[in-house]
Amino acid sequence: MLVLFETAAGYAIFKVLDEQKLQQVDSLWKEFETPEKANKGKLGKSLKKVLKKVVAKEAHEQLAITDAKLGGVIKEKLNLSCVHSPAVAELMRGIRNQMEGLITGLPAREISAMSLGLAHSLSRYKLKFSPDKVDTMIVQAICLLDDLDKELNNYIMRCREWYGWHFPELGKIITDNLAYCKSVRKIGDRTNVASMDLSEILPEEIEAEVKLAAEISMGTEVSEEDIANIMHLCDQVIEISEYRTQLYDYLKNRMMAIAPNLTVMVGELVGARLISHAGSLLNLAKHPASTVQILGAEKALFRALKTRRDTPKYGLIYHASLVGQTTAKNKGKISRMLAAKTALAIRYDALGEDTNAEMGVENRAKLEARLRYLEEKGIRRISGSGKALARADKYQHKSDVKVYDPSGDSTLPTVSKKRKIEEVEEGEEEEKPVEAKAKKVKREAPTEGNHPCREAETEPPKKKKKKEKKKAEEESKPEEEETAVTYLGTRVYIEALT
């Protein structure tokens, strides 16, 4: 049996003279206690043929190897039967312990140096071709871009406050930070504004306003040394701004090269932040769509779970253009759909072989169409209940034109039109005599001689005389009189006929 052994200096092939000892795995280490025990035998003809790169068909020996995959390749290419077993692993371990004695001409110091060099070369090779490390440049670029934004904000704020003591009106007139720093760099002392030409930096209207404000400025006088330091700070702001623009272009190109579909879906900055937050593009591809949706809002998520409140609807994906142009009512729905399509785009970029952005363009077009539908017609569930349809119809535009009704302006009472009032002709109808209502007989209070439950049959004499007198007056009146009758809200006077 032949043994293929790998070292930092190259490959070594050994000949196993006693194959029966391989069956005793537990006691195999005793054969490698000393170099003399390990190095026994001579180089056979078959081994020489392998070393001289003769056709492997002439070597009928088995080849013991440590890697089963390598054995398959050797068997396929050289037609050599390879062996891989626990006994072979123990054999390799023994050879490694006595490698200095078995391989002549290689001191321990040189073997150690060769091993270190091989480890470094192998690490560089794996780092160069590892799919996990291709997006390292994107992660570093987006982190640096965020740091530059923070530093620029601090520098510009300090520059405005510093120069504001000398020329405070300039900060209100020029709102753009870069234009402000360039103007300060060119103006210096505000007394030089009248003779300065700022047309390359500012429009004509703003330039005229700056010159007018410089004449009546309320700022304090500063020394030339102060102005020199302020101008140096402006130089730093301008240089950092130019470098940020260059870095953004670099990041945009790298994102289009590594993750084109992700870039089309959410943009360069949001896509790079998602990759940076996940660690790599491959790690991001392992996340489900629900995780991609709330990636970056972990604190809010855990706080909501702890307090049993509503979980967040979006994280870093909130800054995507599709979510930004949506109304507040549909942001959650659009972010969920965008996260689902973005998860597919990430997996296609990380694991696919193509480098085009056709999938991202197609999915983005679908999302834009869905967004237009939601914004124009609202959410309509065709398969929903009647209440859902009625709720959707409530917000639809009505095409009926309403006309103003002037009848509501009048405050006079209206007369019913159902029935008209007809005048009563003389002689057609006779007024029926009005029957006098029978008056109830009042009960007298119980007296000493009467029973409390018995009705009073007699009235007091004074009341009786008044009633008789009133009755006599009514009989003495003429028979013809006018009687007022109220009919349907209108008073009509009808002459009573006898």
CSV table of C-alpha atoms in Angstrom, one decimal:
chain,number,residue,atom,x,y,z
A,1,MET,CA,0.0,0.0,0.0
A,2,LEU,CA,1.2,3.5,-0.9
A,3,VAL,CA,0.6,6.5,1.4
A,4,LEU,CA,0.2,10.0,0.0
A,5,PHE,CA,1.3,12.5,2.6
A,6,GLU,CA,1.0,16.3,2.1
A,7,THR,CA,3.6,18.7,3.6
A,8,ALA,CA,4.4,22.4,3.3
A,9,ALA,CA,7.3,21.5,1.0
A,10,GLY,CA,5.2,19.3,-1.3
A,11,TYR,CA,3.8,15.8,-1.5
A,12,ALA,CA,5.5,12.7,0.0
A,13,ILE,CA,4.7,9.1,-1.0
A,14,PHE,CA,5.5,6.3,1.5
A,15,LYS,CA,5.3,2.5,1.1
A,16,VAL,CA,3.5,0.4,3.8
A,17,LEU,CA,5.5,-2.8,4.2
A,18,ASP,CA,3.3,-4.6,6.7
A,19,GLU,CA,-0.4,-3.9,6.0
A,20,GLN,CA,-1.5,-6.2,8.8
A,21,LYS,CA,-0.5,-3.6,11.4
A,22,LEU,CA,-3.1,-1.2,10.0
A,23,GLN,CA,-5.8,-3.5,11.4
A,24,GLN,CA,-4.5,-2.8,14.9
A,25,VAL,CA,-5.5,0.9,15.1
A,26,ASP,CA,-5.0,1.2,18.9
A,27,SER,CA,-1.4,-0.1,18.9
A,28,LEU,CA,-0.4,1.6,15.6
A,29,TRP,CA,1.2,4.5,17.4
A,30,LYS,CA,3.9,2.2,18.8
A,31,GLU,CA,5.4,1.8,15.3
A,32,PHE,CA,6.2,5.5,15.2
A,33,GLU,CA,7.9,5.9,18.5
A,34,THR,CA,11.3,6.4,16.9
A,35,PRO,CA,12.4,7.3,13.4
A,36,GLU,CA,14.1,3.9,13.1
A,37,LYS,CA,10.9,2.0,13.6
A,38,ALA,CA,9.0,4.3,11.2
A,39,ASN,CA,11.6,4.2,8.5
A,40,LYS,CA,12.0,0.5,7.5
A,41,GLY,CA,12.1,-0.9,4.0
A,42,LYS,CA,13.3,0.2,0.6
A,43,LEU,CA,11.7,2.1,-2.2
A,44,GLY,CA,9.7,-0.2,-4.4
A,45,LYS,CA,9.4,-0.3,-8.2
A,46,SER,CA,5.8,0.8,-8.1
A,47,LEU,CA,6.7,3.9,-6.0
A,48,LYS,CA,9.4,4.9,-8.4
A,49,LYS,CA,7.0,4.7,-11.3
A,50,VAL,CA,4.6,7.1,-9.5
A,51,LEU,CA,7.5,9.5,-8.7
A,52,LYS,CA,8.7,9.4,-12.2
A,53,LYS,CA,5.1,10.2,-13.5
A,54,VAL,CA,4.8,7.0,-15.3
A,55,VAL,CA,1.4,5.8,-16.4
A,56,ALA,CA,-0.5,4.9,-13.2
A,57,LYS,CA,-1.9,1.7,-14.7
A,58,GLU,CA,1.4,-0.1,-14.0
A,59,ALA,CA,1.2,0.6,-10.3
A,60,HIS,CA,-1.3,-1.9,-8.8
A,61,GLU,CA,-0.9,-0.7,-5.3
A,62,GLN,CA,-3.6,1.0,-3.2
A,63,LEU,CA,-3.1,4.6,-2.3
A,64,ALA,CA,-4.0,5.7,1.2
A,65,ILE,CA,-5.2,9.4,1.4
A,66,THR,CA,-6.6,11.8,4.0
A,67,ASP,CA,-9.2,13.4,1.8
A,68,ALA,CA,-11.9,11.3,0.2
A,69,LYS,CA,-12.7,13.9,-2.5
A,70,LEU,CA,-9.0,13.9,-3.5
A,71,GLY,CA,-9.1,10.1,-3.8
A,72,GLY,CA,-12.0,10.3,-6.1
A,73,VAL,CA,-10.2,12.6,-8.4
A,74,ILE,CA,-7.0,10.5,-8.4
A,75,LYS,CA,-9.0,7.4,-9.2
A,76,GLU,CA,-10.7,9.1,-12.0
A,77,LYS,CA,-7.5,10.6,-13.5
A,78,LEU,CA,-4.8,8.0,-12.8
A,79,ASN,CA,-7.0,4.8,-12.3
A,80,LEU,CA,-5.5,4.2,-8.8
A,81,SER,CA,-7.6,2.6,-6.1
A,82,CYS,CA,-7.6,4.9,-3.1
A,83,VAL,CA,-8.3,4.0,0.6
A,84,HIS,CA,-9.6,6.3,3.3
A,85,SER,CA,-10.4,4.9,6.7
A,86,PRO,CA,-9.8,5.6,10.5
A,87,ALA,CA,-6.7,3.4,10.2
A,88,VAL,CA,-5.3,5.6,7.5
A,89,ALA,CA,-6.0,8.7,9.6
A,90,GLU,CA,-4.0,7.2,12.5
A,91,LEU,CA,-1.2,6.3,10.0
A,92,MET,CA,-1.1,9.9,8.8
A,93,ARG,CA,-0.9,11.1,12.4
A,94,GLY,CA,2.1,8.9,13.0
A,95,ILE,CA,3.9,10.0,9.9
A,96,ARG,CA,3.4,13.7,10.9
A,97,ASN,CA,5.0,13.1,14.3
A,98,GLN,CA,8.1,11.6,12.7
A,99,MET,CA,8.2,13.6,9.5
A,100,GLU,CA,11.7,15.1,10.2
A,101,GLY,CA,13.2,11.6,10.4
A,102,LEU,CA,11.3,10.2,7.4
A,103,ILE,CA,12.0,13.0,5.0
A,104,THR,CA,15.7,13.7,4.8
A,105,GLY,CA,17.2,17.1,3.9
A,106,LEU,CA,14.5,19.2,5.5
A,107,PRO,CA,15.4,20.7,8.9
A,108,ALA,CA,12.7,21.6,11.4
A,109,ARG,CA,13.3,25.3,11.0
A,110,GLU,CA,12.7,25.2,7.2
A,111,ILE,CA,9.6,23.0,7.6
A,112,SER,CA,8.2,25.5,10.1
A,113,ALA,CA,8.8,28.4,7.7
A,114,MET,CA,7.3,26.5,4.8
A,115,SER,CA,4.2,25.7,6.9
A,116,LEU,CA,3.7,29.4,7.8
A,117,GLY,CA,4.2,30.6,4.3
A,118,LEU,CA,1.7,28.0,3.0
A,119,ALA,CA,-0.9,29.0,5.6
A,120,HIS,CA,-0.6,32.7,4.6
A,121,SER,CA,-0.9,31.9,0.9
A,122,LEU,CA,-3.9,29.6,1.5
A,123,SER,CA,-5.6,32.3,3.6
A,124,ARG,CA,-5.1,34.9,0.9
A,125,TYR,CA,-6.4,32.6,-1.7
A,126,LYS,CA,-9.5,31.8,0.3
A,127,LEU,CA,-10.0,35.5,1.1
A,128,LYS,CA,-9.7,36.4,-2.5
A,129,PHE,CA,-12.2,33.9,-3.9
A,130,SER,CA,-14.6,33.6,-0.9
A,131,PRO,CA,-18.1,34.7,-1.9
A,132,ASP,CA,-18.7,36.0,1.6
A,133,LYS,CA,-15.9,38.7,1.3
A,134,VAL,CA,-16.8,40.2,-2.0
A,135,ASP,CA,-19.1,42.7,-0.4
A,136,THR,CA,-16.6,43.8,2.2
A,137,MET,CA,-15.9,46.9,0.2
A,138,ILE,CA,-19.6,47.9,0.2
A,139,VAL,CA,-19.8,47.5,4.0
A,140,GLN,CA,-16.8,49.7,4.5
A,141,ALA,CA,-17.9,52.3,2.0
A,142,ILE,CA,-21.4,52.8,3.4
A,143,CYS,CA,-20.0,53.0,7.0
A,144,LEU,CA,-17.4,55.6,5.9
A,145,LEU,CA,-20.2,57.5,4.0
A,146,ASP,CA,-22.3,57.7,7.2
A,147,ASP,CA,-19.2,58.9,9.2
A,148,LEU,CA,-18.5,61.6,6.6
A,149,ASP,CA,-22.1,62.8,6.8
A,150,LYS,CA,-21.8,63.2,10.6
A,151,GLU,CA,-18.5,65.0,10.4
A,152,LEU,CA,-19.7,67.3,7.7
A,153,ASN,CA,-22.7,68.3,9.7
A,154,ASN,CA,-20.5,69.1,12.7
A,155,TYR,CA,-18.0,71.0,10.6
A,156,ILE,CA,-20.7,73.1,8.8
A,157,MET,CA,-22.5,73.8,12.1
A,158,ARG,CA,-19.2,75.0,13.6
A,159,CYS,CA,-18.4,77.1,10.5
A,160,ARG,CA,-21.7,78.8,10.6
A,161,GLU,CA,-21.5,79.7,14.2
A,162,TRP,CA,-17.9,80.8,14.0
A,163,TYR,CA,-18.3,83.1,11.0
A,164,GLY,CA,-21.8,84.2,12.2
A,165,TRP,CA,-20.1,86.4,14.8
A,166,HIS,CA,-18.6,88.4,12.0
A,167,PHE,CA,-21.4,88.2,9.3
A,168,PRO,CA,-24.6,86.8,10.8
A,169,GLU,CA,-26.8,87.8,7.9
A,170,LEU,CA,-25.0,85.5,5.5
A,171,GLY,CA,-26.3,82.3,7.2
A,172,LYS,CA,-29.9,83.3,6.7
A,173,ILE,CA,-29.4,84.4,3.0
A,174,ILE,CA,-27.4,81.3,1.9
A,175,THR,CA,-29.1,78.0,3.0
A,176,ASP,CA,-26.9,75.6,1.0
A,177,ASN,CA,-24.0,74.4,3.2
A,178,LEU,CA,-21.5,73.9,0.4
A,179,ALA,CA,-22.3,77.2,-1.2
A,180,TYR,CA,-22.0,78.9,2.2
A,181,CYS,CA,-18.5,77.5,2.8
A,182,LYS,CA,-17.4,78.5,-0.7
A,183,SER,CA,-18.8,82.0,-0.3
A,184,VAL,CA,-17.0,82.4,3.1
A,185,ARG,CA,-13.8,81.1,1.5
A,186,LYS,CA,-13.9,83.7,-1.2
A,187,ILE,CA,-15.2,86.6,0.8
A,188,GLY,CA,-13.1,86.5,3.9
A,189,ASP,CA,-13.8,89.8,5.6
A,190,ARG,CA,-17.2,91.2,4.9
A,191,THR,CA,-15.8,94.5,3.9
A,192,ASN,CA,-14.6,92.8,0.7
A,193,VAL,CA,-18.0,91.8,-0.5
A,194,ALA,CA,-18.6,95.0,-2.5
A,195,SER,CA,-15.7,94.3,-4.8
A,196,MET,CA,-16.2,90.5,-5.0
A,197,ASP,CA,-17.8,88.6,-7.9
A,198,LEU,CA,-19.8,85.7,-6.5
A,199,SER,CA,-21.7,84.9,-9.8
A,200,GLU,CA,-19.9,81.5,-10.0
A,201,ILE,CA,-21.2,80.4,-6.6
A,202,LEU,CA,-24.5,82.3,-6.1
A,203,PRO,CA,-27.4,83.5,-8.4
A,204,GLU,CA,-27.6,87.2,-9.2
A,205,GLU,CA,-30.5,87.8,-6.8
A,206,ILE,CA,-28.8,86.2,-3.8
A,207,GLU,CA,-25.5,87.9,-4.7
A,208,ALA,CA,-27.2,91.3,-4.6
A,209,GLU,CA,-28.8,90.5,-1.3
A,210,VAL,CA,-25.5,89.5,0.2
A,211,LYS,CA,-23.8,92.7,-0.8
A,212,LEU,CA,-26.7,94.7,0.6
A,213,ALA,CA,-26.6,92.8,3.9
A,214,ALA,CA,-22.8,93.3,4.2
A,215,GLU,CA,-23.2,97.1,4.2
A,216,ILE,CA,-25.7,97.1,7.2
A,217,SER,CA,-24.4,94.0,9.0
A,218,MET,CA,-24.5,93.9,12.8
A,219,GLY,CA,-21.6,91.5,13.1
A,220,THR,CA,-18.5,92.2,15.2
A,221,GLU,CA,-15.0,92.9,13.9
A,222,VAL,CA,-12.5,90.0,13.9
A,223,SER,CA,-8.8,89.7,13.3
A,224,GLU,CA,-7.1,88.3,10.3
A,225,GLU,CA,-6.0,85.3,12.2
A,226,ASP,CA,-9.6,84.4,13.0
A,227,ILE,CA,-10.5,84.8,9.4
A,228,ALA,CA,-7.6,82.5,8.4
A,229,ASN,CA,-8.8,79.7,10.7
A,230,ILE,CA,-12.3,80.0,9.5
A,231,MET,CA,-11.2,79.8,5.9
A,232,HIS,CA,-9.1,76.7,6.7
A,233,LEU,CA,-12.2,75.1,8.1
A,234,CYS,CA,-14.1,76.0,5.0
A,235,ASP,CA,-11.4,74.3,2.9
A,236,GLN,CA,-11.8,71.1,5.0
A,237,VAL,CA,-15.6,71.1,4.4
A,238,ILE,CA,-15.2,71.6,0.7
A,239,GLU,CA,-12.6,68.8,0.4
A,240,ILE,CA,-14.7,66.4,2.5
A,241,SER,CA,-17.8,67.2,0.4
A,242,GLU,CA,-15.9,66.4,-2.8
A,243,TYR,CA,-14.5,63.2,-1.4
A,244,ARG,CA,-18.1,62.2,-0.3
A,245,THR,CA,-19.3,62.7,-3.8
A,246,GLN,CA,-16.5,60.5,-5.1
A,247,LEU,CA,-17.2,57.8,-2.5
A,248,TYR,CA,-20.9,57.8,-3.4
A,249,ASP,CA,-20.1,57.2,-7.1
A,250,TYR,CA,-17.8,54.4,-6.1
A,251,LEU,CA,-20.5,52.8,-3.9
A,252,LYS,CA,-23.1,53.1,-6.6
A,253,ASN,CA,-20.8,51.3,-9.1
A,254,ARG,CA,-20.0,48.5,-6.6
A,255,MET,CA,-23.6,48.0,-5.8
A,256,MET,CA,-24.6,47.7,-9.4
A,257,ALA,CA,-21.8,45.2,-10.0
A,258,ILE,CA,-22.5,43.0,-6.9
A,259,ALA,CA,-26.2,43.4,-6.2
A,260,PRO,CA,-27.9,45.0,-9.2
A,261,ASN,CA,-31.5,43.7,-8.5
A,262,LEU,CA,-31.3,44.9,-4.9
A,263,THR,CA,-30.1,48.3,-6.1
A,264,VAL,CA,-33.0,48.6,-8.5
A,265,MET,CA,-35.5,47.7,-5.8
A,266,VAL,CA,-34.5,49.9,-2.9
A,267,GLY,CA,-31.6,52.1,-4.1
A,268,GLU,CA,-27.8,52.1,-3.5
A,269,LEU,CA,-27.8,53.6,0.0
A,270,VAL,CA,-30.6,51.5,1.4
A,271,GLY,CA,-29.3,48.3,-0.2
A,272,ALA,CA,-25.8,49.0,1.1
A,273,ARG,CA,-27.1,49.6,4.6
A,274,LEU,CA,-29.1,46.4,4.6
A,275,ILE,CA,-25.9,44.5,3.6
A,276,SER,CA,-23.9,46.2,6.2
A,277,HIS,CA,-26.5,45.5,8.9
A,278,ALA,CA,-26.6,41.8,8.0
A,279,GLY,CA,-22.8,41.5,7.7
A,280,SER,CA,-22.7,40.3,4.2
A,281,LEU,CA,-24.8,39.7,1.1
A,282,LEU,CA,-25.0,36.0,1.8
A,283,ASN,CA,-26.1,36.5,5.4
A,284,LEU,CA,-28.8,38.9,4.1
A,285,ALA,CA,-30.0,36.3,1.6
A,286,LYS,CA,-30.6,33.9,4.5
A,287,HIS,CA,-33.1,36.3,6.1
A,288,PRO,CA,-36.8,35.9,5.4
A,289,ALA,CA,-38.9,38.8,4.0
A,290,SER,CA,-40.3,39.6,7.4
A,291,THR,CA,-36.9,40.1,8.8
A,292,VAL,CA,-35.8,42.2,5.8
A,293,GLN,CA,-38.8,44.5,6.4
A,294,ILE,CA,-37.9,45.3,10.0
A,295,LEU,CA,-34.1,45.1,9.7
A,296,GLY,CA,-32.7,48.1,11.6
A,297,ALA,CA,-35.7,48.4,14.0
A,298,GLU,CA,-34.6,45.7,16.4
A,299,LYS,CA,-34.9,48.0,19.5
A,300,ALA,CA,-38.5,49.0,18.6
A,301,LEU,CA,-39.4,45.4,17.9
A,302,PHE,CA,-38.1,44.0,21.2
A,303,ARG,CA,-39.7,46.9,23.1
A,304,ALA,CA,-43.0,46.2,21.4
A,305,LEU,CA,-42.8,42.5,22.2
A,306,LYS,CA,-41.9,43.3,25.8
A,307,THR,CA,-44.8,45.8,26.3
A,308,ARG,CA,-47.2,43.8,24.2
A,309,ARG,CA,-47.9,46.6,21.7
A,310,ASP,CA,-47.9,46.8,18.0
A,311,THR,CA,-44.7,45.8,16.3
A,312,PRO,CA,-42.9,48.1,13.9
A,313,LYS,CA,-43.9,48.0,10.2
A,314,TYR,CA,-40.5,48.9,8.7
A,315,GLY,CA,-36.9,49.5,9.5
A,316,LEU,CA,-34.1,50.6,7.1
A,317,ILE,CA,-36.5,49.8,4.2
A,318,TYR,CA,-38.5,52.9,5.2
A,319,HIS,CA,-36.0,55.1,3.3
A,320,ALA,CA,-36.6,53.4,0.0
A,321,SER,CA,-38.2,55.6,-2.7
A,322,LEU,CA,-41.3,53.4,-3.1
A,323,VAL,CA,-42.2,53.7,0.6
A,324,GLY,CA,-41.3,57.4,0.7
A,325,GLN,CA,-43.8,58.4,-2.1
A,326,THR,CA,-46.7,56.5,-0.4
A,327,THR,CA,-49.3,58.0,1.8
A,328,ALA,CA,-49.2,57.2,5.5
A,329,LYS,CA,-52.2,54.9,5.2
A,330,ASN,CA,-50.4,52.6,2.7
A,331,LYS,CA,-46.8,52.7,4.0
A,332,GLY,CA,-47.1,49.5,5.9
A,333,LYS,CA,-48.7,47.6,3.0
A,334,ILE,CA,-46.1,48.8,0.5
A,335,SER,CA,-43.2,48.1,2.8
A,336,ARG,CA,-44.4,44.5,3.3
A,337,MET,CA,-44.7,44.0,-0.5
A,338,LEU,CA,-41.4,45.7,-1.1
A,339,ALA,CA,-39.7,43.5,1.5
A,340,ALA,CA,-41.1,40.3,-0.2
A,341,LYS,CA,-39.8,41.3,-3.6
A,342,THR,CA,-36.5,42.6,-2.1
A,343,ALA,CA,-35.8,39.2,-0.4
A,344,LEU,CA,-36.2,37.5,-3.8
A,345,ALA,CA,-33.8,40.0,-5.4
A,346,ILE,CA,-31.2,39.5,-2.7
A,347,ARG,CA,-31.2,35.7,-3.1
A,348,TYR,CA,-31.0,36.1,-6.9
A,349,ASP,CA,-28.0,38.4,-6.5
A,350,ALA,CA,-26.2,36.3,-3.9
A,351,LEU,CA,-26.8,32.8,-5.3
A,352,GLY,CA,-27.6,33.3,-9.0
A,353,GLU,CA,-25.2,33.1,-11.8
A,354,ASP,CA,-26.5,36.0,-13.9
A,355,THR,CA,-25.5,39.6,-13.2
A,356,ASN,CA,-28.3,41.5,-14.9
A,357,ALA,CA,-31.0,43.5,-13.2
A,358,GLU,CA,-34.0,42.3,-15.3
A,359,MET,CA,-35.7,40.6,-12.3
A,360,GLY,CA,-35.4,43.8,-10.2
A,361,VAL,CA,-36.8,46.0,-13.0
A,362,GLU,CA,-39.8,43.7,-13.5
A,363,ASN,CA,-40.6,43.4,-9.8
A,364,ARG,CA,-40.3,47.2,-9.3
A,365,ALA,CA,-42.7,47.8,-12.2
A,366,LYS,CA,-45.3,45.5,-10.5
A,367,LEU,CA,-44.9,47.3,-7.2
A,368,GLU,CA,-45.3,50.7,-8.9
A,369,ALA,CA,-48.5,49.5,-10.6
A,370,ARG,CA,-49.8,48.2,-7.3
A,371,LEU,CA,-49.0,51.5,-5.6
A,372,ARG,CA,-50.9,53.5,-8.3
A,373,TYR,CA,-53.9,51.2,-7.8
A,374,LEU,CA,-53.9,51.8,-4.0
A,375,GLU,CA,-53.4,55.5,-4.3
A,376,GLU,CA,-56.1,56.1,-7.0
A,377,LYS,CA,-58.9,53.7,-6.1
A,378,GLY,CA,-58.1,52.7,-2.5
A,379,ILE,CA,-58.1,49.2,-1.1
A,380,ARG,CA,-61.0,47.2,-2.6
A,381,ARG,CA,-61.5,43.7,-1.5
A,382,ILE,CA,-63.5,42.1,-4.3
A,383,SER,CA,-63.8,38.8,-2.4
A,384,GLY,CA,-64.7,40.5,0.8
A,385,SER,CA,-68.1,41.0,2.5
A,386,GLY,CA,-70.7,43.6,1.8
A,387,LYS,CA,-69.4,45.9,4.5
A,388,ALA,CA,-66.0,46.0,2.9
A,389,LEU,CA,-67.5,46.9,-0.4
A,390,ALA,CA,-69.6,49.6,1.1
A,391,ARG,CA,-66.6,51.0,3.0
A,392,ALA,CA,-64.7,51.2,-0.4
A,393,ASP,CA,-67.7,52.8,-2.2
A,394,LYS,CA,-67.8,55.4,0.6
A,395,TYR,CA,-64.6,57.0,-0.7
A,396,GLN,CA,-65.4,56.9,-4.4
A,397,HIS,CA,-66.1,60.1,-6.3
A,398,LYS,CA,-69.7,60.8,-7.0
A,399,SER,CA,-70.6,62.3,-10.4
A,400,ASP,CA,-74.1,63.6,-9.4
A,401,VAL,CA,-74.4,67.4,-9.5
A,402,LYS,CA,-76.4,68.9,-6.6
A,403,VAL,CA,-78.6,71.9,-7.3
A,404,TYR,CA,-79.3,74.6,-4.7
A,405,ASP,CA,-82.8,74.5,-3.2
A,406,PRO,CA,-84.0,78.0,-2.5
A,407,SER,CA,-87.1,76.9,-0.5
A,408,GLY,CA,-85.0,76.7,2.6
A,409,ASP,CA,-84.5,80.4,2.6
A,410,SER,CA,-88.1,81.4,3.5
A,411,THR,CA,-89.1,81.6,7.1
A,412,LEU,CA,-92.9,81.8,6.5
A,413,PRO,CA,-95.0,78.7,7.4
A,414,THR,CA,-95.9,76.7,4.4
A,415,VAL,CA,-99.5,75.6,3.6
A,416,SER,CA,-100.2,72.0,2.8
A,417,LYS,CA,-100.8,71.5,-0.9
A,418,LYS,CA,-102.8,68.3,-0.5
A,419,ARG,CA,-106.0,70.0,0.0
A,420,LYS,CA,-107.3,73.4,-0.9
A,421,ILE,CA,-109.6,75.6,1.1
A,422,GLU,CA,-112.9,76.1,-0.6
A,423,GLU,CA,-115.3,78.8,0.2
A,424,VAL,CA,-118.6,77.8,1.6
A,425,GLU,CA,-121.5,79.2,-0.4
A,426,GLU,CA,-124.5,80.6,1.3
A,427,GLY,CA,-127.4,78.2,1.5
A,428,GLU,CA,-125.4,75.1,0.6
A,429,GLU,CA,-124.7,73.9,4.1
A,430,GLU,CA,-126.3,74.5,7.4
A,431,GLU,CA,-124.2,74.7,10.4
A,432,LYS,CA,-125.0,72.0,12.8
A,433,PRO,CA,-125.9,73.3,16.3
A,434,VAL,CA,-123.0,73.0,18.6
A,435,GLU,CA,-123.9,70.7,21.3
A,436,ALA,CA,-123.1,71.9,24.7
A,437,LYS,CA,-120.9,69.6,26.6
A,438,ALA,CA,-122.4,68.2,29.7
A,439,LYS,CA,-120.6,69.6,32.6
A,440,LYS,CA,-119.5,67.2,35.3
A,441,VAL,CA,-121.2,67.6,38.6
A,442,LYS,CA,-118.7,68.4,41.2
A,443,ARG,CA,-118.7,66.5,44.4
A,444,GLU,CA,-119.2,68.3,47.6
A,445,ALA,CA,-116.8,67.9,50.4
A,446,PRO,CA,-118.2,65.6,53.0
A,447,THR,CA,-120.2,67.3,55.8
A,448,GLU,CA,-121.0,66.2,59.2
A,449,GLY,CA,-124.4,64.9,58.2
A,450,ASN,CA,-123.5,63.3,54.9
A,451,HIS,CA,-121.6,60.1,54.2
A,452,PRO,CA,-118.1,60.7,52.9
A,453,CYS,CA,-118.7,58.4,49.8
A,454,ARG,CA,-122.1,59.9,48.9
A,455,GLU,CA,-122.2,62.5,46.0
A,456,ALA,CA,-123.5,65.9,46.7
A,457,GLU,CA,-127.0,66.2,45.1
A,458,THR,CA,-127.5,69.8,45.8
A,459,GLU,CA,-125.4,72.8,44.9
A,460,PRO,CA,-124.9,76.0,47.0
A,461,PRO,CA,-127.7,78.6,46.4
A,462,LYS,CA,-125.3,81.3,45.1
A,463,LYS,CA,-123.8,79.1,42.4
A,464,LYS,CA,-127.2,78.0,41.3
A,465,LYS,CA,-128.4,81.5,40.9
A,466,LYS,CA,-125.4,82.5,38.8
A,467,LYS,CA,-125.9,79.6,36.4
A,468,GLU,CA,-129.5,80.4,35.9
A,469,LYS,CA,-128.7,84.0,35.2
A,470,LYS,CA,-126.0,83.0,32.6
A,471,LYS,CA,-128.4,80.6,30.9
A,472,ALA,CA,-131.1,83.3,30.5
A,473,GLU,CA,-128.6,85.7,28.9
A,474,GLU,CA,-127.6,83.1,26.3
A,475,GLU,CA,-131.2,82.5,25.3
A,476,SER,CA,-131.8,86.2,24.9
A,477,LYS,CA,-129.0,86.6,22.3
A,478,PRO,CA,-129.9,86.8,18.5
A,479,GLU,CA,-129.9,83.5,16.7
A,480,GLU,CA,-127.5,84.7,13.9
A,481,GLU,CA,-123.9,85.2,14.9
A,482,GLU,CA,-120.5,84.7,13.5
A,483,THR,CA,-118.7,81.6,14.6
A,484,ALA,CA,-114.9,81.2,14.2
A,485,VAL,CA,-113.8,77.9,12.8
A,486,THR,CA,-110.2,76.9,12.4
A,487,TYR,CA,-109.4,74.6,9.5
A,488,LEU,CA,-106.0,73.4,8.4
A,489,GLY,CA,-104.2,76.3,10.1
A,490,THR,CA,-106.2,79.0,8.4
A,491,ARG,CA,-109.0,80.8,10.2
A,492,VAL,CA,-112.2,81.1,8.1
A,493,TYR,CA,-115.2,83.0,9.2
A,494,ILE,CA,-118.4,81.3,8.2
A,495,GLU,CA,-121.8,83.0,8.7
A,496,ALA,CA,-124.0,80.7,10.7
A,497,LEU,CA,-127.4,80.1,9.2
A,498,THR,CA,-130.5,79.2,11.1
